[in-house]
PDB file of C-alpha atoms in Angstrom:
ATOM      1  CA  UNK W1088     -35.594  19.099   4.793  1.00  0.00           C
ATOM      2  CA  UNK W1089     -33.934  15.666   5.029  1.00  0.00           C
ATOM      3  CA  UNK W1090     -30.681  15.331   3.167  1.00  0.00           C
ATOM      4  CA  UNK W1091     -30.672  12.945   0.219  1.00  0.00           C
ATOM      5  CA  UNK W1092     -28.161  10.182   1.021  1.00  0.00           C
ATOM      6  CA  UNK W1093     -27.085   7.719  -1.670  1.00  0.00           C
ATOM      7  CA  UNK W1094     -25.014   4.544  -1.585  1.00  0.00           C
ATOM      8  CA  UNK W1095     -22.025   4.934  -3.899  1.00  0.00           C
ATOM      9  CA  UNK W1096     -19.499   2.313  -4.964  1.00  0.00           C
ATOM     10  CA  UNK W1097     -16.049   3.707  -4.185  1.00  0.00           C
ATOM     11  CA  UNK W1098     -13.495   0.884  -4.110  1.00  0.00           C
ATOM     12  CA  UNK W1099     -13.085  -2.105  -6.394  1.00  0.00           C
ATOM     13  CA  UNK W1100     -12.102  -5.584  -5.188  1.00  0.00           C
ATOM     14  CA  UNK W1101      -8.410  -5.425  -6.285  1.00  0.00           C
ATOM     15  CA  UNK W1102      -7.838  -2.174  -4.385  1.00  0.00           C
ATOM     16  CA  UNK W1103      -9.476  -3.541  -1.256  1.00  0.00           C
ATOM     17  CA  UNK W1104      -7.543  -6.814  -1.441  1.00  0.00           C
ATOM     18  CA  UNK W1105      -4.305  -4.869  -1.877  1.00  0.00           C
ATOM     19  CA  UNK W1106      -5.066  -2.732   1.169  1.00  0.00           C
ATOM     20  CA  UNK W1107      -5.811  -5.618   3.526  1.00  0.00           C
ATOM     21  CA  UNK W1108      -3.198  -7.884   1.968  1.00  0.00           C
ATOM     22  CA  UNK W1109      -0.480  -5.301   2.509  1.00  0.00           C
ATOM     23  CA  UNK W1110      -1.587  -4.857   6.119  1.00  0.00           C
ATOM     24  CA  UNK W1111      -1.407  -8.601   6.804  1.00  0.00           C
ATOM     25  CA  UNK W1112       1.930  -9.013   5.020  1.00  0.00           C
ATOM     26  CA  UNK W1113       3.493  -6.089   6.895  1.00  0.00           C
ATOM     27  CA  UNK W1114       2.478  -7.703  10.168  1.00  0.00           C
ATOM     28  CA  UNK W1115       3.953 -11.001   9.034  1.00  0.00           C
ATOM     29  CA  UNK W1116       7.163  -9.356   7.848  1.00  0.00           C
ATOM     30  CA  UNK W1117       7.570  -7.594  11.188  1.00  0.00           C
ATOM     31  CA  UNK W1118       7.051 -10.827  13.137  1.00  0.00           C
ATOM     32  CA  UNK W1119       9.322 -12.984  10.966  1.00  0.00           C
ATOM     33  CA  UNK W1120      12.149 -10.439  11.115  1.00  0.00           C
ATOM     34  CA  UNK W1121      11.921 -10.167  14.914  1.00  0.00           C
ATOM     35  CA  UNK W1122      11.758 -13.941  15.393  1.00  0.00           C
ATOM     36  CA  UNK W1123      14.563 -14.726  12.951  1.00  0.00           C
ATOM     37  CA  UNK W1124      12.339 -16.680  10.528  1.00  0.00           C
ATOM     38  CA  UNK W1125      14.192 -15.279   7.557  1.00  0.00           C
ATOM     39  CA  UNK W1126      13.085 -17.815   4.944  1.00  0.00           C
ATOM     40  CA  UNK W1127       9.463 -16.969   5.697  1.00  0.00           C
ATOM     41  CA  UNK W1128      10.404 -13.290   5.846  1.00  0.00           C
ATOM     42  CA  UNK W1129      11.685 -13.515   2.281  1.00  0.00           C
ATOM     43  CA  UNK W1130       8.629 -15.405   1.047  1.00  0.00           C
ATOM     44  CA  UNK W1131       6.309 -12.804   2.559  1.00  0.00           C
ATOM     45  CA  UNK W1132       8.434 -10.017   1.057  1.00  0.00           C
ATOM     46  CA  UNK W1133       8.142 -11.535  -2.407  1.00  0.00           C
ATOM     47  CA  UNK W1134       4.395 -11.929  -1.915  1.00  0.00           C
ATOM     48  CA  UNK W1135       4.272  -8.219  -1.126  1.00  0.00           C
ATOM     49  CA  UNK W1136       6.310  -7.583  -4.273  1.00  0.00           C
ATOM     50  CA  UNK W1137       3.552  -9.216  -6.329  1.00  0.00           C
ATOM     51  CA  UNK W1138       0.899  -7.075  -4.613  1.00  0.00           C
ATOM     52  CA  UNK W1139       2.886  -3.878  -5.091  1.00  0.00           C
ATOM     53  CA  UNK W1140       3.568  -4.657  -8.739  1.00  0.00           C
ATOM     54  CA  UNK W1141      -0.149  -5.115  -9.301  1.00  0.00           C
ATOM     55  CA  UNK W1142      -1.005  -1.917  -7.418  1.00  0.00           C
ATOM     56  CA  UNK W1143       1.483   0.174  -9.376  1.00  0.00           C
ATOM     57  CA  UNK W1144       0.021  -0.984 -12.682  1.00  0.00           C
ATOM     58  CA  UNK W1145      -3.512  -0.652 -11.295  1.00  0.00           C
ATOM     59  CA  UNK W1146      -2.697   2.968 -10.532  1.00  0.00           C
ATOM     60  CA  UNK W1147      -2.585   3.601 -14.292  1.00  0.00           C
ATOM     61  CA  UNK W1148      -4.994   1.083 -15.862  1.00  0.00           C
ATOM     62  CA  UNK W1149      -7.350   0.271 -12.998  1.00  0.00           C
ATOM     63  CA  UNK W1150     -10.623   1.719 -11.762  1.00  0.00           C
ATOM     64  CA  UNK W1151     -11.068   5.480 -11.458  1.00  0.00           C
ATOM     65  CA  UNK W1152     -10.585   5.725  -7.688  1.00  0.00           C
ATOM     66  CA  UNK W1153      -7.507   3.464  -7.875  1.00  0.00           C
ATOM     67  CA  UNK W1154      -5.721   5.615 -10.452  1.00  0.00           C
ATOM     68  CA  UNK W1155      -2.973   7.920  -9.234  1.00  0.00           C
ATOM     69  CA  UNK W1156      -4.432  10.674 -11.393  1.00  0.00           C
ATOM     70  CA  UNK W1157      -7.601  10.523  -9.279  1.00  0.00           C
ATOM     71  CA  UNK W1158      -5.956  11.213  -5.916  1.00  0.00           C
ATOM     72  CA  UNK W1159      -2.516  12.752  -6.530  1.00  0.00           C
ATOM     73  CA  UNK W1160      -3.098  16.499  -6.662  1.00  0.00           C
ATOM     74  CA  UNK W1161      -0.981  19.635  -6.808  1.00  0.00           C
ATOM     75  CA  UNK W1162       0.273  21.237  -3.560  1.00  0.00           C
ATOM     76  CA  UNK W1163      -2.182  24.087  -4.204  1.00  0.00           C
ATOM     77  CA  UNK W1164      -5.113  21.657  -4.167  1.00  0.00           C
ATOM     78  CA  UNK W1165      -3.837  20.101  -0.947  1.00  0.00           C
ATOM     79  CA  UNK W1166      -3.482  23.526   0.658  1.00  0.00           C
ATOM     80  CA  UNK W1167      -7.022  24.494  -0.372  1.00  0.00           C
ATOM     81  CA  UNK W1168      -8.325  21.192   1.008  1.00  0.00           C
ATOM     82  CA  UNK W1169      -6.622  21.839   4.357  1.00  0.00           C
ATOM     83  CA  UNK W1170      -8.064  25.350   4.434  1.00  0.00           C
ATOM     84  CA  UNK W1171     -11.566  24.057   3.678  1.00  0.00           C
ATOM     85  CA  UNK W1172     -11.240  21.326   6.316  1.00  0.00           C
ATOM     86  CA  UNK W1173     -10.143  23.858   8.914  1.00  0.00           C
ATOM     87  CA  UNK W1174     -13.155  26.065   8.155  1.00  0.00           C
ATOM     88  CA  UNK W1175     -15.861  23.441   7.690  1.00  0.00           C
ATOM     89  CA  UNK W1176     -14.471  20.285   9.281  1.00  0.00           C
ATOM     90  CA  UNK W1177     -13.879  16.830   7.815  1.00  0.00           C
ATOM     91  CA  UNK W1178     -16.281  15.781   5.080  1.00  0.00           C
ATOM     92  CA  UNK W1179     -16.722  12.506   3.205  1.00  0.00           C
ATOM     93  CA  UNK W1180     -14.841  12.181  -0.059  1.00  0.00           C
ATOM     94  CA  UNK W1181     -14.992   9.890  -3.065  1.00  0.00           C
ATOM     95  CA  UNK W1182     -11.783   7.896  -2.913  1.00  0.00           C
ATOM     96  CA  UNK W1183      -8.693   9.283  -1.231  1.00  0.00           C
ATOM     97  CA  UNK W1184      -8.787  12.934  -0.235  1.00  0.00           C
ATOM     98  CA  UNK W1185      -5.786  15.101  -1.281  1.00  0.00           C
ATOM     99  CA  UNK W1186      -3.913  14.434   1.976  1.00  0.00           C
ATOM    100  CA  UNK W1187      -4.701  10.730   1.889  1.00  0.00           C
ATOM    101  CA  UNK W1188      -3.449  10.567  -1.668  1.00  0.00           C
ATOM    102  CA  UNK W1189      -0.033  11.833  -0.625  1.00  0.00           C
ATOM    103  CA  UNK W1190       0.029   9.270   2.178  1.00  0.00           C
ATOM    104  CA  UNK W1191      -0.714   6.453  -0.280  1.00  0.00           C
ATOM    105  CA  UNK W1192       2.135   7.566  -2.547  1.00  0.00           C
ATOM    106  CA  UNK W1193       4.506   7.856   0.424  1.00  0.00           C
ATOM    107  CA  UNK W1194       3.672   4.392   1.750  1.00  0.00           C
ATOM    108  CA  UNK W1195       3.932   2.729  -1.665  1.00  0.00           C
ATOM    109  CA  UNK W1196       7.254   4.494  -2.306  1.00  0.00           C
ATOM    110  CA  UNK W1197       8.672   3.375   1.029  1.00  0.00           C
ATOM    111  CA  UNK W1198       7.474  -0.185   0.462  1.00  0.00           C
ATOM    112  CA  UNK W1199       9.218  -0.234  -2.926  1.00  0.00           C
ATOM    113  CA  UNK W1200      12.396   1.048  -1.266  1.00  0.00           C
ATOM    114  CA  UNK W1201      12.031  -1.619   1.417  1.00  0.00           C
ATOM    115  CA  UNK W1202      11.782  -4.389  -1.161  1.00  0.00           C
ATOM    116  CA  UNK W1203      14.676  -2.977  -3.196  1.00  0.00           C
ATOM    117  CA  UNK W1204      17.059  -2.755  -0.243  1.00  0.00           C
ATOM    118  CA  UNK W1205      16.030  -6.226   0.901  1.00  0.00           C
ATOM    119  CA  UNK W1206      17.332  -7.698  -2.348  1.00  0.00           C
ATOM    120  CA  UNK W1207      20.865  -6.724  -1.285  1.00  0.00           C
ATOM    121  CA  UNK W1208      20.545  -7.183   2.484  1.00  0.00           C
ATOM    122  CA  UNK W1209      22.195  -9.743   4.744  1.00  0.00           C
ATOM    123  CA  UNK W1210      21.684 -10.875   8.326  1.00  0.00           C
ATOM    124  CA  UNK W1211      25.431 -11.718   8.420  1.00  0.00           C
ATOM    125  CA  UNK W1212      24.584 -15.283   9.479  1.00  0.00           C
ATOM    126  CA  UNK W1213      22.682 -17.453   6.991  1.00  0.00           C
ATOM    127  CA  UNK W1214      20.371 -15.269   4.913  1.00  0.00           C
ATOM    128  CA  UNK W1215      21.253 -12.991   2.023  1.00  0.00           C
ATOM    129  CA  UNK W1216      19.145 -11.203  -0.550  1.00  0.00           C
ATOM    130  CA  UNK W1217      19.243 -12.584  -4.108  1.00  0.00           C
ATOM    131  CA  UNK W1218      21.341  -9.645  -5.324  1.00  0.00           C
ATOM    132  CA  UNK W1219      23.717  -9.616  -2.349  1.00  0.00           C
ATOM    133  CA  UNK W1220      26.677 -10.815  -4.431  1.00  0.00           C
ATOM    134  CA  UNK W1221      26.307  -8.008  -6.985  1.00  0.00           C
ATOM    135  CA  UNK W1222      27.491  -5.301  -4.586  1.00  0.00           C
ATOM    136  CA  UNK W1223      30.404  -4.889  -2.209  1.00  0.00           C
ATOM    137  CA  UNK W1224      30.216  -5.971   1.423  1.00  0.00           C
ATOM    138  CA  UNK W1225      30.144  -2.357   2.608  1.00  0.00           C
ATOM    139  CA  UNK W1226      27.345  -1.470   0.198  1.00  0.00           C
ATOM    140  CA  UNK W1227      25.342  -4.490   1.339  1.00  0.00           C
ATOM    141  CA  UNK W1228      25.753  -3.517   4.988  1.00  0.00           C
ATOM    142  CA  UNK W1229      24.638   0.042   4.228  1.00  0.00           C
ATOM    143  CA  UNK W1230      21.582  -1.216   2.335  1.00  0.00           C
ATOM    144  CA  UNK W1231      20.835  -3.592   5.217  1.00  0.00           C
ATOM    145  CA  UNK W1232      20.963  -0.639   7.634  1.00  0.00           C
ATOM    146  CA  UNK W1233      18.666   1.352   5.334  1.00  0.00           C
ATOM    147  CA  UNK W1234      16.333  -1.656   5.102  1.00  0.00           C
ATOM    148  CA  UNK W1235      15.930  -1.686   8.889  1.00  0.00           C
ATOM    149  CA  UNK W1236      15.586   2.082   9.322  1.00  0.00           C
ATOM    150  CA  UNK W1237      13.162   2.404   6.432  1.00  0.00           C
ATOM    151  CA  UNK W1238      10.868  -0.137   8.063  1.00  0.00           C
ATOM    152  CA  UNK W1239      10.774   2.052  11.177  1.00  0.00           C
ATOM    153  CA  UNK W1240       9.655   4.936   8.971  1.00  0.00           C
ATOM    154  CA  UNK W1241       6.983   2.719   7.400  1.00  0.00           C
ATOM    155  CA  UNK W1242       5.662   1.933  10.887  1.00  0.00           C
ATOM    156  CA  UNK W1243       5.534   5.653  11.737  1.00  0.00           C
ATOM    157  CA  UNK W1244       3.568   6.478   8.589  1.00  0.00           C
ATOM    158  CA  UNK W1245       1.294   3.482   9.156  1.00  0.00           C
ATOM    159  CA  UNK W1246       0.559   4.744  12.681  1.00  0.00           C
ATOM    160  CA  UNK W1247      -0.251   8.218  11.324  1.00  0.00           C
ATOM    161  CA  UNK W1248      -2.509   6.622   8.727  1.00  0.00           C
ATOM    162  CA  UNK W1249      -4.387   4.635  11.385  1.00  0.00           C
ATOM    163  CA  UNK W1250      -4.748   7.772  13.514  1.00  0.00           C
ATOM    164  CA  UNK W1251      -6.132   9.725  10.558  1.00  0.00           C
ATOM    165  CA  UNK W1252      -8.630   6.937   9.838  1.00  0.00           C
ATOM    166  CA  UNK W1253      -9.725   7.053  13.477  1.00  0.00           C
ATOM    167  CA  UNK W1254     -10.273  10.824  13.329  1.00  0.00           C
ATOM    168  CA  UNK W1255     -12.336  10.492  10.142  1.00  0.00           C
ATOM    169  CA  UNK W1256     -14.427   7.738  11.726  1.00  0.00           C
ATOM    170  CA  UNK W1257     -15.132   9.903  14.771  1.00  0.00           C
ATOM    171  CA  UNK W1258     -16.211  12.737  12.466  1.00  0.00           C
ATOM    172  CA  UNK W1259     -18.657  10.479  10.645  1.00  0.00           C
ATOM    173  CA  UNK W1260     -16.643   9.675   7.528  1.00  0.00           C
ATOM    174  CA  UNK W1261     -16.868   5.872   7.490  1.00  0.00           C
ATOM    175  CA  UNK W1262     -13.804   5.223   5.374  1.00  0.00           C
ATOM    176  CA  UNK W1263     -12.903   1.977   7.139  1.00  0.00           C
ATOM    177  CA  UNK W1264     -16.276   0.372   6.419  1.00  0.00           C
ATOM    178  CA  UNK W1265     -15.952   1.444   2.780  1.00  0.00           C
ATOM    179  CA  UNK W1266     -12.629  -0.383   2.468  1.00  0.00           C
ATOM    180  CA  UNK W1267     -14.436  -3.559   3.533  1.00  0.00           C
ATOM    181  CA  UNK W1268     -17.633  -3.246   1.507  1.00  0.00           C
ATOM    182  CA  UNK W1269     -16.485  -0.999  -1.324  1.00  0.00           C
ATOM    183  CA  UNK W1270     -19.445   1.324  -0.755  1.00  0.00           C
ATOM    184  CA  UNK W1271     -19.930   4.599   1.062  1.00  0.00           C
ATOM    185  CA  UNK W1272     -23.060   6.607   1.862  1.00  0.00           C
ATOM    186  CA  UNK W1273     -22.706  10.155   0.579  1.00  0.00           C
ATOM    187  CA  UNK W1274     -24.901  13.228   0.063  1.00  0.00           C
ATOM    188  CA  UNK W1275     -26.677  13.006  -3.278  1.00  0.00           C
ATOM    189  CA  UNK W1276     -24.883  16.063  -4.667  1.00  0.00           C
ATOM    190  CA  UNK W1277     -21.538  14.245  -4.314  1.00  0.00           C
ATOM    191  CA  UNK W1278     -22.614  11.296  -6.445  1.00  0.00           C
ATOM    192  CA  UNK W1279     -20.646  10.918  -9.645  1.00  0.00           C
ATOM    193  CA  UNK W1280     -20.180   8.327 -12.343  1.00  0.00           C
ATOM    194  CA  UNK W1281     -17.098   6.187 -11.786  1.00  0.00           C
ATOM    195  CA  UNK W1282     -15.601   3.629 -14.136  1.00  0.00           C
ATOM    196  CA  UNK W1283     -14.492   0.307 -12.648  1.00  0.00           C
ATOM    197  CA  UNK W1284     -11.996  -1.935 -14.408  1.00  0.00           C
ATOM    198  CA  UNK W1285     -12.560  -5.674 -14.715  1.00  0.00           C
ATOM    199  CA  UNK W1286     -11.374  -7.851 -11.845  1.00  0.00           C
ATOM    200  CA  UNK W1287     -10.097 -10.272 -14.493  1.00  0.00           C
ATOM    201  CA  UNK W1288      -7.613  -7.620 -15.629  1.00  0.00           C
ATOM    202  CA  UNK W1289      -6.200  -7.400 -12.109  1.00  0.00           C
ATOM    203  CA  UNK W1290      -6.126 -11.205 -11.879  1.00  0.00           C
ATOM    204  CA  UNK W1291      -4.146 -11.413 -15.127  1.00  0.00           C
ATOM    205  CA  UNK W1292      -1.640  -8.855 -13.822  1.00  0.00           C
ATOM    206  CA  UNK W1293      -1.172 -10.799 -10.593  1.00  0.00           C
ATOM    207  CA  UNK W1294      -0.711 -14.070 -12.474  1.00  0.00           C
ATOM    208  CA  UNK W1295       1.971 -12.652 -14.792  1.00  0.00           C
ATOM    209  CA  UNK W1296       3.918 -10.877 -12.038  1.00  0.00           C
ATOM    210  CA  UNK W1297       3.365 -13.791  -9.681  1.00  0.00           C
ATOM    211  CA  UNK W1298       4.712 -16.314 -12.178  1.00  0.00           C
ATOM    212  CA  UNK W1299       7.950 -14.339 -12.526  1.00  0.00           C
ATOM    213  CA  UNK W1300       8.406 -13.743  -8.806  1.00  0.00           C
ATOM    214  CA  UNK W1301       7.589 -17.338  -7.845  1.00  0.00           C
ATOM    215  CA  UNK W1302       9.880 -18.832 -10.496  1.00  0.00           C
ATOM    216  CA  UNK W1303      12.919 -16.634  -9.954  1.00  0.00           C
ATOM    217  CA  UNK W1304      12.697 -15.654  -6.283  1.00  0.00           C
ATOM    218  CA  UNK W1305      10.357 -17.870  -4.292  1.00  0.00           C
ATOM    219  CA  UNK W1306      11.010 -21.381  -5.613  1.00  0.00           C
ATOM    220  CA  UNK W1307      14.702 -21.450  -4.547  1.00  0.00           C
ATOM    221  CA  UNK W1308      13.631 -20.635  -0.985  1.00  0.00           C
ATOM    222  CA  UNK W1309      10.677 -23.042  -0.968  1.00  0.00           C
ATOM    223  CA  UNK W1310      13.023 -25.861  -2.043  1.00  0.00           C
ATOM    224  CA  UNK W1311      15.178 -25.208   1.030  1.00  0.00           C
ATOM    225  CA  UNK W1312      12.325 -25.344   3.556  1.00  0.00           C
TER     226      UNK W1312
END
């Protein structure tokens, strides 16, 4: 008997925009740091700060699949998921699976650390973070070192994430397409009712955080360009 396949909405627009926006900004941050374009590096970092601020709040007041409570599970649940995957193979999931949820938390945490250390960092030539003067020279140099090393760790986790996506795609779980369209085709028995928050709520969050970041962090740099 043919399996009943249904089209289910998984991801809302804010979550998808955050995902692809973070990817683009990370690429830009990598390039600007390597090429010495530090003013643009700072502007891209502050843009990422706005995105991350929105995503953190969206993890509590956003759509069901965007909420941390939906994909952050206990170690026992993760272990059982790994055991089930080993026995039956990879299967499609609604939102992030238990392993993917831990990866999301790890990447967001590292990005927050990256932004925090960047506020105190210096290239020892022309560019300093806005909070550079609030710490000692030695502390700033240590935070600058951590800023650079942490980015290497972000790249490692990003590579693991891309590899995991590739494996899922090969096994038939079209998670990449779902992050573009927001929809995934799933067996009928997996269908469930999901609540999706208003896009206007996300827009309001971005506008409030953006206004603060632009006024206090971005405008001084823009005026120097």
